Amino acid sequence: MTIHQPLSDMKRAVPRAVNWNRLQDDKDLEIWNRLTVNFWLPEKVPLSNDIQSWATLHPDEQQLTIRVFTGLTLLDTIQNTVGAPTLMPDALTPHEEAVLTNIAFMEAVHARSYSSVFSTLCQTADVDEAFRWSEENEHLQAKSRLILDEYGAAGSPLRKKVASVFLESFLFYSGFYLPMHWSSRAKLTNTADLIRLIIRDEAVHGYYIGYKFQRMQETLSEAERQEIKDFAFSLMFDLYEIEGKYTESLYDGVGLTEDVKHFLHYNANKALMNLGYEALFPDSVCQVNPAIMAALSPNADENHDFFSGSGSSYVIGKAVATEDEDWDF
Amino acid sequence: MGQLAYFSSASGNTDRFIHRLGHQATRIPRNKTEDLPSVLGPFVLITPTFADGEGHGAVPKQVIRFLNDARNRSFLKGVIATGNRNFGSYFAIAGDVISKKCSVPVLYRFELSGTDTDLQRVDQGMTRFWKQYS
């Protein structure tokens, strides 16, 4: 019995209990631990502290925000109910299946979180309108369908993983941009904290599924690898075209489209890197607004480094968790 | 000119960066049962970050084992850390931990397998950096 045989075939033979003390792939336990330590629920974020800030947004800005969050809810719903479960039959190890159940559940938590934001900040009628909008918006529907087509019966294990990594590491970012933008203007800062928890989770999901994609690819011939790579870049082009239109339809009114597109390019490259591929978009079109980068990773740039400029490259006074039982000095 | 040592987990991000950089580099093995390399002169370490949501466990265990060797540690002159900005303020925090433990500067941080700009900065930065030791 090889571990590269799809687990679903093995299960038909002998039902097997998962033994976490016999790992075939250390990455499974590493990611399980990371995800379980990072577990959170929206109740931990004091969203009601954003009520006053919400009231300072123009009605158009409120509508934009509700729509963006509804679009994100749709992607999380797809990943919760179809995306992560559809990867389970292709799992290479029983531990991978367990990790995927965690991923599926956290996507449900993410989808549920947006409703917490809505019930705290918004009028029911406005939210209902946005959910109707999400069902009628051609771009949102088009990208959902492209992904769901890959998840469907015809999807190959590798193609499903490509689609899944693109959803986790690329498609969310046209939406994530907006709460980072508000946060950089000191608006909806608690909501931004909640979104950062989601952003953190999606990074682990994209990394792990991309890693499993690379493992699964190892058994392929050079020609087969090229074929799946061609598919991946072609799907990225198709999704990017839709994302461009989706971005324009949402952000033209507030004049942010070009800025959002840089953010999309930057994240598309990271999605491709998760699959083990090279970047697609040149650095010149990935110049994300520094205010957005700072909102994404606060404090990360306070410690300057030696190669990229001024400031101290030594850690001064910053609390870093240096304790680890394995250090022996 | 000094050397490079690096660790790359099975995801291969750091591996791909080192490959594209084209500098000779000593690999710290993934497998605990393999012998750890001994460096013979000044070197810069490139390592990914594995931190959880509170910054714990940032430095890969194999990198810790490698640095527990006092002789290896004595030659360490700087650290380059990789990570993902999605982890917020803990982005590439392995560099900060090693900087504090070993009193060496963080030379650079980049995401995943790095962009062309990252490659250029590391390539040129290393040349400048080693000049102060020549």
XYZ file of C-alpha atoms in Angstrom, chain A residues 71-292:
222
model
C -18.406 38.854 -1.408
C -15.887 37.558 1.121
C -18.665 35.632 2.877
C -19.478 33.896 -0.399
C -15.879 32.755 -0.906
C -15.661 31.510 2.697
C -18.963 29.672 2.260
C -17.668 27.952 -0.879
C -14.441 26.957 0.818
C -16.292 25.728 3.925
C -18.951 23.662 2.206
C -17.246 22.581 -1.036
C -13.566 23.576 -1.290
C -11.975 21.981 1.769
C -14.293 18.924 1.811
C -13.588 18.221 -1.869
C -9.862 17.912 -1.097
C -10.418 15.185 1.496
C -10.826 12.185 -0.852
C -7.442 13.109 -2.422
C -5.594 13.288 0.905
C -2.240 11.510 0.860
C -2.292 10.815 4.601
C -5.081 10.373 7.198
C -3.618 13.347 9.088
C -4.104 15.531 6.026
C -7.815 14.708 6.155
C -7.933 15.833 9.782
C -6.168 19.111 8.926
C -8.677 19.695 6.122
C -11.577 19.347 8.564
C -9.997 22.117 10.627
C -9.617 24.269 7.512
C -13.248 23.612 6.552
C -14.494 24.572 10.007
C -12.416 27.758 10.201
C -13.864 28.838 6.854
C -17.291 28.500 8.483
C -16.029 30.678 11.347
C -14.836 33.270 8.828
C -18.159 33.265 6.977
C -19.969 33.572 10.295
C -17.713 36.482 11.376
C -18.947 38.784 8.626
C -22.472 38.281 9.901
C -21.232 39.343 13.355
C -19.913 42.558 11.785
C -23.240 43.084 10.027
C -25.398 42.490 13.102
C -23.196 44.842 15.145
C -22.843 47.721 12.687
C -25.455 47.564 9.943
C -29.164 47.827 9.185
C -30.809 44.521 8.304
C -32.304 45.943 5.104
C -28.868 47.081 3.889
C -27.389 43.655 4.569
C -30.278 41.878 2.831
C -29.727 44.143 -0.168
C -26.027 43.174 -0.262
C -26.810 39.458 -0.185
C -29.198 39.976 -3.112
C -26.439 41.938 -4.855
C -23.979 39.068 -4.328
C -26.326 36.674 -6.115
C -26.728 39.035 -9.053
C -23.208 40.461 -9.396
C -21.826 38.941 -12.597
C -18.161 39.141 -11.603
C -18.626 37.607 -8.170
C -20.749 34.866 -9.694
C -18.231 34.299 -12.515
C -15.260 33.769 -10.219
C -17.303 31.524 -7.933
C -18.368 29.406 -10.887
C -14.830 29.078 -12.241
C -13.663 27.776 -8.868
C -16.692 25.532 -8.339
C -16.208 24.017 -11.815
C -12.756 22.852 -10.710
C -14.124 21.517 -7.433
C -16.814 19.599 -9.298
C -16.798 15.973 -10.332
C -14.566 16.631 -13.328
C -11.844 18.302 -11.280
C -8.587 16.395 -10.943
C -6.895 16.279 -7.505
C -4.172 18.667 -8.658
C -6.535 21.102 -10.373
C -8.712 21.209 -7.264
C -5.673 22.160 -5.203
C -4.686 24.899 -7.664
C -8.211 26.347 -7.519
C -8.204 26.092 -3.741
C -4.871 27.912 -3.356
C -6.043 30.642 -5.733
C -9.197 31.125 -3.682
C -7.297 31.162 -0.352
C -4.294 33.213 -1.455
C -5.595 35.426 -4.280
C -9.372 35.859 -4.578
C -9.924 37.121 -1.037
C -7.644 40.106 -1.453
C -9.849 42.395 -3.512
C -12.027 42.269 -0.387
C -9.357 42.305 2.325
C -8.014 45.538 0.868
C -10.951 47.616 2.089
C -10.804 46.928 5.861
C -7.013 47.476 5.678
C -7.714 50.789 3.931
C -10.203 51.840 6.625
C -7.791 50.727 9.331
C -5.029 52.876 7.834
C -7.441 55.831 8.212
C -8.123 54.820 11.855
C -11.634 53.641 10.905
C -13.278 50.303 11.792
C -10.111 49.260 13.593
C -11.755 46.420 15.554
C -13.268 45.027 12.386
C -9.763 45.207 10.878
C -8.452 43.170 13.822
C -11.010 40.477 13.021
C -10.064 40.542 9.328
C -6.380 40.179 10.277
C -7.244 36.933 12.080
C -8.885 35.710 8.881
C -5.907 36.856 6.786
C -3.568 34.932 9.084
C -5.638 31.752 8.745
C -5.834 32.024 4.956
C -2.033 32.239 4.796
C -1.720 28.885 6.565
C -4.461 27.342 4.394
C -2.850 28.498 1.132
C 0.584 27.396 2.299
C -0.589 23.919 3.345
C -2.724 23.168 0.296
C 0.092 24.505 -1.918
C 2.543 22.268 -0.101
C 0.313 19.201 -0.640
C 0.049 20.177 -4.300
C 3.842 20.073 -4.546
C 4.006 16.677 -2.785
C 1.394 15.207 -5.103
C 3.199 16.574 -8.142
C 6.443 14.785 -7.283
C 5.209 11.546 -8.822
C 4.400 13.161 -12.179
C 6.451 13.160 -15.345
C 7.996 16.409 -16.581
C 5.314 16.671 -19.292
C 2.511 16.203 -16.775
C 4.021 18.836 -14.523
C 4.183 21.261 -17.402
C 0.559 20.522 -18.211
C -0.640 21.324 -14.683
C 1.546 24.433 -14.608
C -0.004 25.638 -17.866
C -3.410 24.996 -16.364
C -2.515 26.941 -13.196
C -1.278 30.020 -15.062
C -4.240 29.907 -17.414
C -6.686 29.757 -14.479
C -4.818 32.623 -12.840
C -5.213 34.720 -16.012
C -8.945 33.942 -16.158
C -9.480 34.750 -12.493
C -7.356 37.884 -12.760
C -9.451 39.176 -15.628
C -12.608 38.743 -13.549
C -10.961 40.212 -10.457
C -9.947 43.267 -12.468
C -13.561 43.918 -13.472
C -14.862 43.116 -9.977
C -12.324 45.568 -8.523
C -13.296 48.317 -10.976
C -17.004 47.835 -10.293
C -16.446 48.153 -6.551
C -13.621 50.656 -6.198
C -13.879 53.066 -9.152
C -16.382 55.126 -7.191
C -13.937 55.720 -4.339
C -10.914 56.124 -6.629
C -9.002 53.144 -5.213
C -9.012 50.768 -8.197
C -5.360 51.176 -9.204
C -4.186 50.785 -5.624
C -6.263 47.630 -5.180
C -4.823 46.183 -8.396
C -1.267 46.451 -7.079
C -2.460 44.541 -4.030
C -4.023 41.893 -6.300
C -0.785 41.441 -8.286
C 1.234 41.147 -5.098
C -1.090 38.477 -3.730
C -1.352 36.606 -7.057
C 2.425 36.200 -6.932
C 2.230 34.854 -3.393
C -0.484 32.383 -4.434
C 1.784 31.113 -7.237
C 4.702 30.836 -4.800
C 2.529 28.671 -2.526
C 2.235 26.254 -5.448
C 6.004 26.323 -5.903
C 5.879 28.496 -9.020
C 7.658 31.710 -9.890
C 5.956 35.104 -9.678
C 3.857 36.258 -12.634
C 3.567 40.008 -12.077
C 6.760 42.114 -12.148
C 7.626 44.029 -8.980
C 6.814 47.308 -10.754
C 3.078 46.501 -10.647
C 3.206 45.101 -7.099
C 3.965 48.392 -5.360
C 1.346 48.138 -2.648
C 0.512 51.356 -0.848
C 2.770 51.409 2.261
C -0.240 52.361 4.403
C -1.923 49.107 3.386
